[in-house]
Short mmCIF file of C-alpha atoms in Angstrom, two decimals:
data_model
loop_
_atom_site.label_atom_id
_atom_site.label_comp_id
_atom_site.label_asym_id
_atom_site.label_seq_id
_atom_site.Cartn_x
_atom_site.Cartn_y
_atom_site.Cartn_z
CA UNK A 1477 -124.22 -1.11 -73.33
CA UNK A 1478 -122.65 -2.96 -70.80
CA UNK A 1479 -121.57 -1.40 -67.16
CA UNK A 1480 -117.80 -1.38 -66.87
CA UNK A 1481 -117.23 -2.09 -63.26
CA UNK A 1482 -119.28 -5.14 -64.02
CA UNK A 1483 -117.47 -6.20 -66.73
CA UNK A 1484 -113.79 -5.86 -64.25
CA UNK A 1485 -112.75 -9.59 -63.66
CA UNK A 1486 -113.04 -10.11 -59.48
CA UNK A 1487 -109.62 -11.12 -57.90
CA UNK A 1488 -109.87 -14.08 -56.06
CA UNK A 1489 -108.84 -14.40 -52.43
CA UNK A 1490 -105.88 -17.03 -51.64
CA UNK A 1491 -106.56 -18.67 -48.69
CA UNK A 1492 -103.66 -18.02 -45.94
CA UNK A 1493 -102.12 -21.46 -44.48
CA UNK A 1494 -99.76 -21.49 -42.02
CA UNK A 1495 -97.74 -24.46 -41.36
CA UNK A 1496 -98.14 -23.60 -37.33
CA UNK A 1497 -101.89 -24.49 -37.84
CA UNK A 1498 -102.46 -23.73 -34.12
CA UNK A 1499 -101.10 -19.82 -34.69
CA UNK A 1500 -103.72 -17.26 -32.52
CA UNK A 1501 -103.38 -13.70 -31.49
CA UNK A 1502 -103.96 -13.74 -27.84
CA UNK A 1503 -103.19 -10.16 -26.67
CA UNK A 1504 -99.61 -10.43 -26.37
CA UNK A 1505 -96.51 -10.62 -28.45
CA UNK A 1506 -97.85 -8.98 -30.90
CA UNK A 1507 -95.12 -8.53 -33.32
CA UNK A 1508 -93.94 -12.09 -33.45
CA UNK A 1509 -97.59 -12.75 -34.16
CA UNK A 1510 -97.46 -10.47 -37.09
CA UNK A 1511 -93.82 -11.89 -38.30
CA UNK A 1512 -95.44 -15.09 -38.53
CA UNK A 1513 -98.47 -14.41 -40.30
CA UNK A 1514 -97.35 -12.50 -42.72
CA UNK A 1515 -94.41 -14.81 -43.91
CA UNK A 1516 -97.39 -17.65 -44.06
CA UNK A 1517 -99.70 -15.02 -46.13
CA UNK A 1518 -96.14 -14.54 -48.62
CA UNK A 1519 -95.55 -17.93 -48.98
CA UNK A 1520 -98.82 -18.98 -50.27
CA UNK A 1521 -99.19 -15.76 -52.30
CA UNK A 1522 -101.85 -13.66 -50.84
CA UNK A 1523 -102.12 -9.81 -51.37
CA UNK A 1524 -102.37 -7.34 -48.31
CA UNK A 1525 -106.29 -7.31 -48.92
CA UNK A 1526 -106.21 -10.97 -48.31
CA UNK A 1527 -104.51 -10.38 -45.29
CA UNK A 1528 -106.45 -8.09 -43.80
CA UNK A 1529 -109.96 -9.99 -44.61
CA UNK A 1530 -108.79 -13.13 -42.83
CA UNK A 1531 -106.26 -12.03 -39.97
CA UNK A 1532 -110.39 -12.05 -37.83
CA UNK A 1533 -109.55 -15.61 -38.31
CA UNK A 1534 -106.26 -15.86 -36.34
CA UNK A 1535 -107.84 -13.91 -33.46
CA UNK A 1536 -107.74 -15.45 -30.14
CA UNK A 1537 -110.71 -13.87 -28.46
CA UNK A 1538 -113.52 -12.41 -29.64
CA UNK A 1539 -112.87 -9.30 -27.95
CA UNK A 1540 -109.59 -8.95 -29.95
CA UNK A 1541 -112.21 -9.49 -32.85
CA UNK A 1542 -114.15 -6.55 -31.93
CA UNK A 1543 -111.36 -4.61 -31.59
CA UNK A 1544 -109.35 -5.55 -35.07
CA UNK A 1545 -113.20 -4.70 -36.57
CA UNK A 1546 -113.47 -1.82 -35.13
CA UNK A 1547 -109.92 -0.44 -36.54
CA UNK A 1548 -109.77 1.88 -39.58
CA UNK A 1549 -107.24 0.00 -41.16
CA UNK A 1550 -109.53 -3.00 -41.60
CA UNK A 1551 -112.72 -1.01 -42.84
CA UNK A 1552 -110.22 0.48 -45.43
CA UNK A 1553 -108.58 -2.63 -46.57
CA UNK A 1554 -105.34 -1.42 -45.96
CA UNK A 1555 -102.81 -4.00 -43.93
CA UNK A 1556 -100.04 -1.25 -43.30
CA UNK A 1557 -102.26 0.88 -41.61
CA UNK A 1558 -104.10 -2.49 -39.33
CA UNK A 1559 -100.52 -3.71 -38.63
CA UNK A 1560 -99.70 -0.46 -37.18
CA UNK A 1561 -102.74 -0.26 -35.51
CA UNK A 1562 -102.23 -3.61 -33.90
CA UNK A 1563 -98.75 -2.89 -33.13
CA UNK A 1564 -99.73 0.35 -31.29
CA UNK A 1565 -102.67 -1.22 -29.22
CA UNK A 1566 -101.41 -4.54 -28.06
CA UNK A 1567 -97.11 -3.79 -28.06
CA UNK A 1568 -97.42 -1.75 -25.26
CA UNK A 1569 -98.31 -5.43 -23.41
CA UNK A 1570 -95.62 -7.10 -24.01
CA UNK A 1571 -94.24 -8.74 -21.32
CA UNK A 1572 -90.41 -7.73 -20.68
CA UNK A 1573 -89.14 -12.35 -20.57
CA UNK A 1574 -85.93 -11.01 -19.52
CA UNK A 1575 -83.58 -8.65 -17.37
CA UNK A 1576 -79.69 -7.94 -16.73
CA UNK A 1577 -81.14 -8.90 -12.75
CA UNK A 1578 -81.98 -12.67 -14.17
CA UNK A 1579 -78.04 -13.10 -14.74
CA UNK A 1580 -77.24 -12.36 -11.72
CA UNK A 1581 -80.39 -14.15 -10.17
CA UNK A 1582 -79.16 -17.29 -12.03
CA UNK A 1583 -75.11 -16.99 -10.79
CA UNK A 1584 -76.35 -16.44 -7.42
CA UNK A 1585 -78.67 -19.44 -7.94
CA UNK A 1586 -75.46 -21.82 -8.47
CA UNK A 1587 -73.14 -20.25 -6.20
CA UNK A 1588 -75.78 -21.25 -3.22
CA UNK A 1589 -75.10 -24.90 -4.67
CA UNK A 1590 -71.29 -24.48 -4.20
CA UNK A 1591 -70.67 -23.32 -7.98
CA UNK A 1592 -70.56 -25.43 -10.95
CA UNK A 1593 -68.04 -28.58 -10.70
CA UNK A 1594 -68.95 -30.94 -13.02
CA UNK A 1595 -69.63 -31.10 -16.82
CA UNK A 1596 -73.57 -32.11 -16.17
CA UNK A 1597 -73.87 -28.75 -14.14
CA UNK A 1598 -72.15 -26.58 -16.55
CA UNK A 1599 -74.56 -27.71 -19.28
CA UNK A 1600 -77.50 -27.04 -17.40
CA UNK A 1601 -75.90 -23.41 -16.58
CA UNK A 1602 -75.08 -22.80 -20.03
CA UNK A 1603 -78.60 -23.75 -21.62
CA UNK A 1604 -80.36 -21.17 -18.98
CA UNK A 1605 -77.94 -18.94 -19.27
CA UNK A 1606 -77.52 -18.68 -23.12
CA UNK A 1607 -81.15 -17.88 -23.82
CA UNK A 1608 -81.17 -15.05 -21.27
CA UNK A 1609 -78.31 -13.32 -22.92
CA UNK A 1610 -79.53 -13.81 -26.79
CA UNK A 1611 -82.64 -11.45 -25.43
CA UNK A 1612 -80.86 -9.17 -23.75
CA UNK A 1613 -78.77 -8.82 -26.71
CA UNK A 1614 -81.39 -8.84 -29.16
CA UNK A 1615 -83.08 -6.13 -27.19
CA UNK A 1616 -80.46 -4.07 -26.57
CA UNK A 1617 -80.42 -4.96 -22.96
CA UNK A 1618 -76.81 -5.37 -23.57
CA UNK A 1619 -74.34 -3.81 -26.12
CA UNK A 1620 -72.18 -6.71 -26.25
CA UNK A 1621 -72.13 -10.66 -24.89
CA UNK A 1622 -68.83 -9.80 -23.32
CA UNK A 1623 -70.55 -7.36 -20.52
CA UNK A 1624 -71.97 -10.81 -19.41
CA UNK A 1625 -68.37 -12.24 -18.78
CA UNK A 1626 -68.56 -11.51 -14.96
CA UNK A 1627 -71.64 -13.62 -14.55
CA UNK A 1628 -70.50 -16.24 -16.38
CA UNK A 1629 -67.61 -16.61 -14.52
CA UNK A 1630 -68.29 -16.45 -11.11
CA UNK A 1631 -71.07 -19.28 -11.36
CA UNK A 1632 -68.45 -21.67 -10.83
CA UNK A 1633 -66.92 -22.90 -7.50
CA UNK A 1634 -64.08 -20.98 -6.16
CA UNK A 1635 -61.55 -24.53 -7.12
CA UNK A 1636 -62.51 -24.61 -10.83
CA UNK A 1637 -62.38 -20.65 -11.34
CA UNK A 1638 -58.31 -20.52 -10.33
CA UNK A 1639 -58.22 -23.66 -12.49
CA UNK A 1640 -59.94 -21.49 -15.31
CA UNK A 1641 -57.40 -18.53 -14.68
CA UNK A 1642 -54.06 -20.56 -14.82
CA UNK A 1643 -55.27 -22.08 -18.38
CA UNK A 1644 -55.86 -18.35 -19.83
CA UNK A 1645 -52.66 -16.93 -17.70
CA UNK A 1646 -50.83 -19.47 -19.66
CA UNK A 1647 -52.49 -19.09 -23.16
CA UNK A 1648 -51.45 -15.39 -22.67
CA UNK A 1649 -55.15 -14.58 -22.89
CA UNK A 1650 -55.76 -12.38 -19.53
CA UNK A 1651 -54.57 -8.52 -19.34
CA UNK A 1652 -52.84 -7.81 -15.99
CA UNK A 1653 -53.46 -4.81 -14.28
CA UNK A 1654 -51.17 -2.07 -12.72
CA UNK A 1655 -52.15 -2.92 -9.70
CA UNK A 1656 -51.47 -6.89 -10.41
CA UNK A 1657 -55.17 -7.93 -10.83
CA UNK A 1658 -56.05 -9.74 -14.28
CA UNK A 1659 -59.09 -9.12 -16.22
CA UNK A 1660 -61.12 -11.92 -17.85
CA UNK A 1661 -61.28 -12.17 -21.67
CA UNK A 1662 -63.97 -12.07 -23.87
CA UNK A 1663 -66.62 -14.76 -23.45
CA UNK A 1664 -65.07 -16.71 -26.06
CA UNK A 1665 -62.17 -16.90 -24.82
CA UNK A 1666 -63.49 -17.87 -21.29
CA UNK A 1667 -65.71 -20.89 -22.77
CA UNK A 1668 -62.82 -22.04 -24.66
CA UNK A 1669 -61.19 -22.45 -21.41
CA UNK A 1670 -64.12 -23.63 -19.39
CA UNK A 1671 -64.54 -26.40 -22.06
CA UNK A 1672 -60.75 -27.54 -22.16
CA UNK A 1673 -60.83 -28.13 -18.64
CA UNK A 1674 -64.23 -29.64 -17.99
CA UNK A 1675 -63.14 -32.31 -20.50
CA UNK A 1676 -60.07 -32.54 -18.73
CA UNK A 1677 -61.87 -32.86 -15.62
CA UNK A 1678 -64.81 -35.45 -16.60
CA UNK A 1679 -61.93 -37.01 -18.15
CA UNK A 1680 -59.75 -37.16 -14.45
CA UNK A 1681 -63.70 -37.91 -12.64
CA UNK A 1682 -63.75 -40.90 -15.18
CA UNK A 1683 -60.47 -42.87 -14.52
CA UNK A 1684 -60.63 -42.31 -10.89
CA UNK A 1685 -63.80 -44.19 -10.98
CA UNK A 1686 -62.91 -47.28 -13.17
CA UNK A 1687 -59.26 -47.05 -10.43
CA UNK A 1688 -62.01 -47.41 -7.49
CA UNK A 1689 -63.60 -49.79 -8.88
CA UNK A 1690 -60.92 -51.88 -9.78
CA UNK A 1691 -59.03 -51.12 -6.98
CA UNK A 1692 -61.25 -50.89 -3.91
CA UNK A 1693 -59.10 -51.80 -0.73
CA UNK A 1694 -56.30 -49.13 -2.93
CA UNK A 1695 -59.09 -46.60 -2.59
CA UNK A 1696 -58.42 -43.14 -1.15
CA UNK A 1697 -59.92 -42.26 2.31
CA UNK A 1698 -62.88 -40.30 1.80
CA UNK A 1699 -62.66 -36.35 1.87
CA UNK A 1700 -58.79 -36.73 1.10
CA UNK A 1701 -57.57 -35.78 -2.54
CA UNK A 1702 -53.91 -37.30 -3.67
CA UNK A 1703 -52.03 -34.50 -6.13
CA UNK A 1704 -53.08 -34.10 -9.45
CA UNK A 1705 -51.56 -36.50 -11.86
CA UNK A 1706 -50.83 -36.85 -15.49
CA UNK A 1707 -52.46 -39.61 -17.14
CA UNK A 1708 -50.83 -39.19 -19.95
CA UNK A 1709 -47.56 -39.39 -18.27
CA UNK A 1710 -47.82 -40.47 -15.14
CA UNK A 1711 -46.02 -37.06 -13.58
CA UNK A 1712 -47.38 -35.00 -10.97
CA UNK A 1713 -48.60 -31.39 -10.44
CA UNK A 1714 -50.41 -30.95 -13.82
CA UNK A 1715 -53.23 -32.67 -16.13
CA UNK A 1716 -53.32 -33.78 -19.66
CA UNK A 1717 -54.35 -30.21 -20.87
CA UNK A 1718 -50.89 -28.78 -19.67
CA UNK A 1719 -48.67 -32.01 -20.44
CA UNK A 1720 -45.91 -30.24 -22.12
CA UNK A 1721 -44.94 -34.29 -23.69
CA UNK A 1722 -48.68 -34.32 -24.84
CA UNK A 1723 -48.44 -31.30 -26.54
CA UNK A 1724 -44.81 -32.32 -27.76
CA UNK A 1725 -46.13 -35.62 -29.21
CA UNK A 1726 -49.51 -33.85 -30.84
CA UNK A 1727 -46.95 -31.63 -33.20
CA UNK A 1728 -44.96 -34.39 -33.47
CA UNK A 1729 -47.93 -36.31 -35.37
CA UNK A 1730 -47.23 -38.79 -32.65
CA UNK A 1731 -50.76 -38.97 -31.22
CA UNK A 1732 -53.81 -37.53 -31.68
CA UNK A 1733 -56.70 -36.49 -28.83
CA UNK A 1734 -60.69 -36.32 -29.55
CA UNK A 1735 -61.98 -34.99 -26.29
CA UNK A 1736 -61.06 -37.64 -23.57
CA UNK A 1737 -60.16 -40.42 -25.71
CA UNK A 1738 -56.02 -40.26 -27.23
CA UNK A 1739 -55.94 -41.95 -30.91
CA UNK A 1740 -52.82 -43.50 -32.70
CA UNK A 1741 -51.45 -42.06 -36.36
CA UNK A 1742 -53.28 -45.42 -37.98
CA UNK A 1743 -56.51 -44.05 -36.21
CA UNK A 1744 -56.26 -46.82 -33.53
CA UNK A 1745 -58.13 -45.72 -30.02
CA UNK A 1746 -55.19 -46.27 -26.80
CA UNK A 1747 -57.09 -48.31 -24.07
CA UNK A 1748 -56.85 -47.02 -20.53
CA UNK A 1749 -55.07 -48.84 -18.13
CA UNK A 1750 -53.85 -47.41 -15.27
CA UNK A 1751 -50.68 -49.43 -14.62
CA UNK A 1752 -48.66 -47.79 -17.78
CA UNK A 1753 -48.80 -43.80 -19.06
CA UNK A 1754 -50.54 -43.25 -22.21
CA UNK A 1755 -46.98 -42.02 -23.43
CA UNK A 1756 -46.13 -45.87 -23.32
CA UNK A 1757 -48.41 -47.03 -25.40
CA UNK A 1758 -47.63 -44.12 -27.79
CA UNK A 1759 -43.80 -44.40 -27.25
CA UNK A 1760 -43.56 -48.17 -28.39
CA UNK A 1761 -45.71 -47.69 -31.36
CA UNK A 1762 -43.84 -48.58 -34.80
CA UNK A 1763 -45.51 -47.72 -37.84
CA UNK A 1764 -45.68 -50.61 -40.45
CA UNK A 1765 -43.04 -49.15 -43.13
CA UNK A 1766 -44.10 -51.22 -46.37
CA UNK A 1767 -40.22 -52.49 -47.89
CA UNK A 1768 -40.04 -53.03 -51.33
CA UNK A 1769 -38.81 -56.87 -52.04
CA UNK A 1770 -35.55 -57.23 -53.99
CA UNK A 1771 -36.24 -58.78 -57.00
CA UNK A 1772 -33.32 -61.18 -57.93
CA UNK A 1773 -32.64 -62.55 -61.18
CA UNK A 1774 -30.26 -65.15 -62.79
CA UNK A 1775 -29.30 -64.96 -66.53
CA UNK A 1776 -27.12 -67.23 -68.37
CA UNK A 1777 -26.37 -68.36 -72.11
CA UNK A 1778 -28.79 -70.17 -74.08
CA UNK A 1779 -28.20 -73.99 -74.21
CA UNK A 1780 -27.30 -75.51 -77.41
CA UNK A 1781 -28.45 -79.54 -77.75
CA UNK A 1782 -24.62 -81.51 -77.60
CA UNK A 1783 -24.21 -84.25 -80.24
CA UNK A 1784 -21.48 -86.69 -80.53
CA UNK A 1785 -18.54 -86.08 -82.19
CA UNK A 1786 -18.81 -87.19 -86.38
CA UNK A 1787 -16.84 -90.25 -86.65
CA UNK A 1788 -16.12 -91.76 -90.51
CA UNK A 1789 -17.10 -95.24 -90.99
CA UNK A 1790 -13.01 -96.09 -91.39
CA UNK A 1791 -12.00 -94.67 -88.33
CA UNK A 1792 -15.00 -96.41 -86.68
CA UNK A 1793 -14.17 -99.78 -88.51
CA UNK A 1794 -10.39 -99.27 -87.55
CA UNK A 1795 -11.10 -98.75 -83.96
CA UNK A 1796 -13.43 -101.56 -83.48
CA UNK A 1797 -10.97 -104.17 -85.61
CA UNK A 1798 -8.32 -103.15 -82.44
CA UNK A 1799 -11.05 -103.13 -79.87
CA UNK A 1800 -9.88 -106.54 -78.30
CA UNK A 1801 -13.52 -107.78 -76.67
CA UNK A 1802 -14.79 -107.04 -80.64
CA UNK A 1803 -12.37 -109.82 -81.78
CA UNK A 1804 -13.58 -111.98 -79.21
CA UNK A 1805 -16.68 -111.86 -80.28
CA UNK A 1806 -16.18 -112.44 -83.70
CA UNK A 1807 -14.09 -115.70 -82.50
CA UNK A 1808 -10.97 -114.68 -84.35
CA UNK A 1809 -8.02 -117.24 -83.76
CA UNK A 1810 -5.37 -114.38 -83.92
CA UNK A 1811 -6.57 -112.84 -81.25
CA UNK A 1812 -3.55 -112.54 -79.04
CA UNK A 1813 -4.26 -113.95 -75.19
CA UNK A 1814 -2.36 -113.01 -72.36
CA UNK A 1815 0.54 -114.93 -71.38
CA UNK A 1816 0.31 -117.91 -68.98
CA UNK A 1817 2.98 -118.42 -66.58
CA UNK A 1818 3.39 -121.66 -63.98
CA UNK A 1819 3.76 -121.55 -60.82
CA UNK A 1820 6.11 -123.72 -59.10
CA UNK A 1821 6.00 -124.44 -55.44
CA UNK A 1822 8.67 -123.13 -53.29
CA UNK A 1823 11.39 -124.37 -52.43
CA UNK A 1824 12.03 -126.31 -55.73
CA UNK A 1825 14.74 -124.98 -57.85
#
């Protein structure tokens, strides 16, 4: 009689494949290790047993070997028990990437350079400085992205932060104080505004450059900085992102802005020049309004073919016997010529 544990059919072991063919356990980051190899081991359908036979595999070092080996979960087959295991021995290692300190190591970093300015150094900021706060906040460094608001801030230069403060003072977005000091908004708020007036800024940094170069001799002493102007109006004292006829003329339908560049209703982009106000260009625009042609049309009566009047062959045989050139022709001796009178000369009686 056959044995019946020899007779059981043998499972057979899927082979684990991640697509990160070059994924090792080296001692640290243990967990992310773990996140990875498991969702590999899922995908291609292994069972925990599978896992735990081949994780030796995905070992670094052979002293991590030894040590996975050596670990009751893998004598027992059991991956629950060798995760935790691995979690407990090598977690503990884990090197802490970042701190609340590397915020403030990073806004110290650009005030030494004078603050940020321009939109090239706010983009560099903001690449550094958005990975540091996605770990604090995924680790519970911080509660909330808006404790970071401070150090966002005060990165840039002391010019472009009161520029930053008017735009939320007048969006109504800053809380004022008792004691007449506002408080920033949340951080969306405060990139919102950061990224309204960098554009508004590269923007200004742009046309000043094309005026210098097109304009040398008209160029501004160095170090000296004329008022701010509108160059969508041509006024004084304010930019494009406060131009009240800008923002008149965008509700209107009039004209339409993508960043930097200002677009007509037919979709048609408004060249710079820096002789005439944007508001010109949009000003003198007339749509093309599509008339309907009047359609004119004549009528009148139908047209009847005229014939001659019927004439019986009497009345036509009467008429042509009085007709005096028809008796002529016919040579008839009664026809009745005019009278001939003579002419006497004058004088004789």
């Amino acid at each position: 009689m056959a044995d019946p544990a020899a007779a059981a059919p043998v499972a057979r072991m899927v082979k684990i494949k991640p697509q990160d063919r070059a994924l090792k356990f080296t001692g640290s980051r243990v967990e992310a290790f773990l996140r990875q190899y498991e969702l590999a081991a899922n995908l291609d359908g292994a069972s925990d047993e599978d896992k735990v036979l081949q994780i030796p595999s995905f070992l670094g070092s052979e002293d991590i070997q030894d040590a996975v080996w050596d670990m009751s979960g893998y004598t027992s087959k059991s991956w629950t028990t060798l995760k935790e295991q691995m979690i407990e021995r090598w977690g503990q290692v884990d090197v802490v990437r970042y701190t609340v300190a590397d915020l403030q190591s990073l806004k110290d970093a650009w005030i030494a350079k004078g603050g940020i300015t321009t939109l090239e150094d706010y983009r560099l900021f903001k690449s550094i400085f958005d990975v540091i706060l996605s770990y604090l906040i995924r680790y519970q460094h911080l509660s909330s992205e808006d404790l970071s608001v401070d150090y966002f801030f005060f990165a840039f230069s002391a010019g472009f932060q009161q520029r930053i403060k008017s735009y939320l003072v007048k969006k109504k977005a800053m809380v004022k104080t008792l004691d007449g000091r506002y408080l920033l908004p949340a951080l969306k708020e405060l990139r919102a505004a950061v990224i309204s007036e960098m554009e508004e800024e590269s923007f200004e940094q742009r046309l000043k450059k094309e005026l210098a170069v097109s304009s040398p001799a008209a160029a501004a002493p160095s170090g000296s900085r004329g008022p701010l102007v509108c160059y969508y109006c041509h006024r004084e004292g304010h930019g494009t992102a406060r131009c009240f006829e800008l923002k008149k003329d965008k509700e209107e339908k009039l004209v339409e802005q993508k960043g930097t560049n200002f677009f007509l209703p037919n979709g048609a982009l408004i060249p710079f020049d820096a002789s005439r106000p944007i508001r010109h260009v949009v000003a003198s625009y007339q749509p093309q309004v599509s008339s309907a042609t009047t359609e004119f049309r004549t009528t009148c009566g139908s047209l009847d073919p005229w014939y001659p009047p019927a004439v019986s062959s009497q009345a036509f045989s009467g008429a042509y016997q009085s007709d005096p050139c028809a008796q002529e022709a016919r040579g008839d001796q009664n026809l009745t010529r005019p009278q001939q009178f003579q002419l006497l000369p004058l004088g004789r009686p």
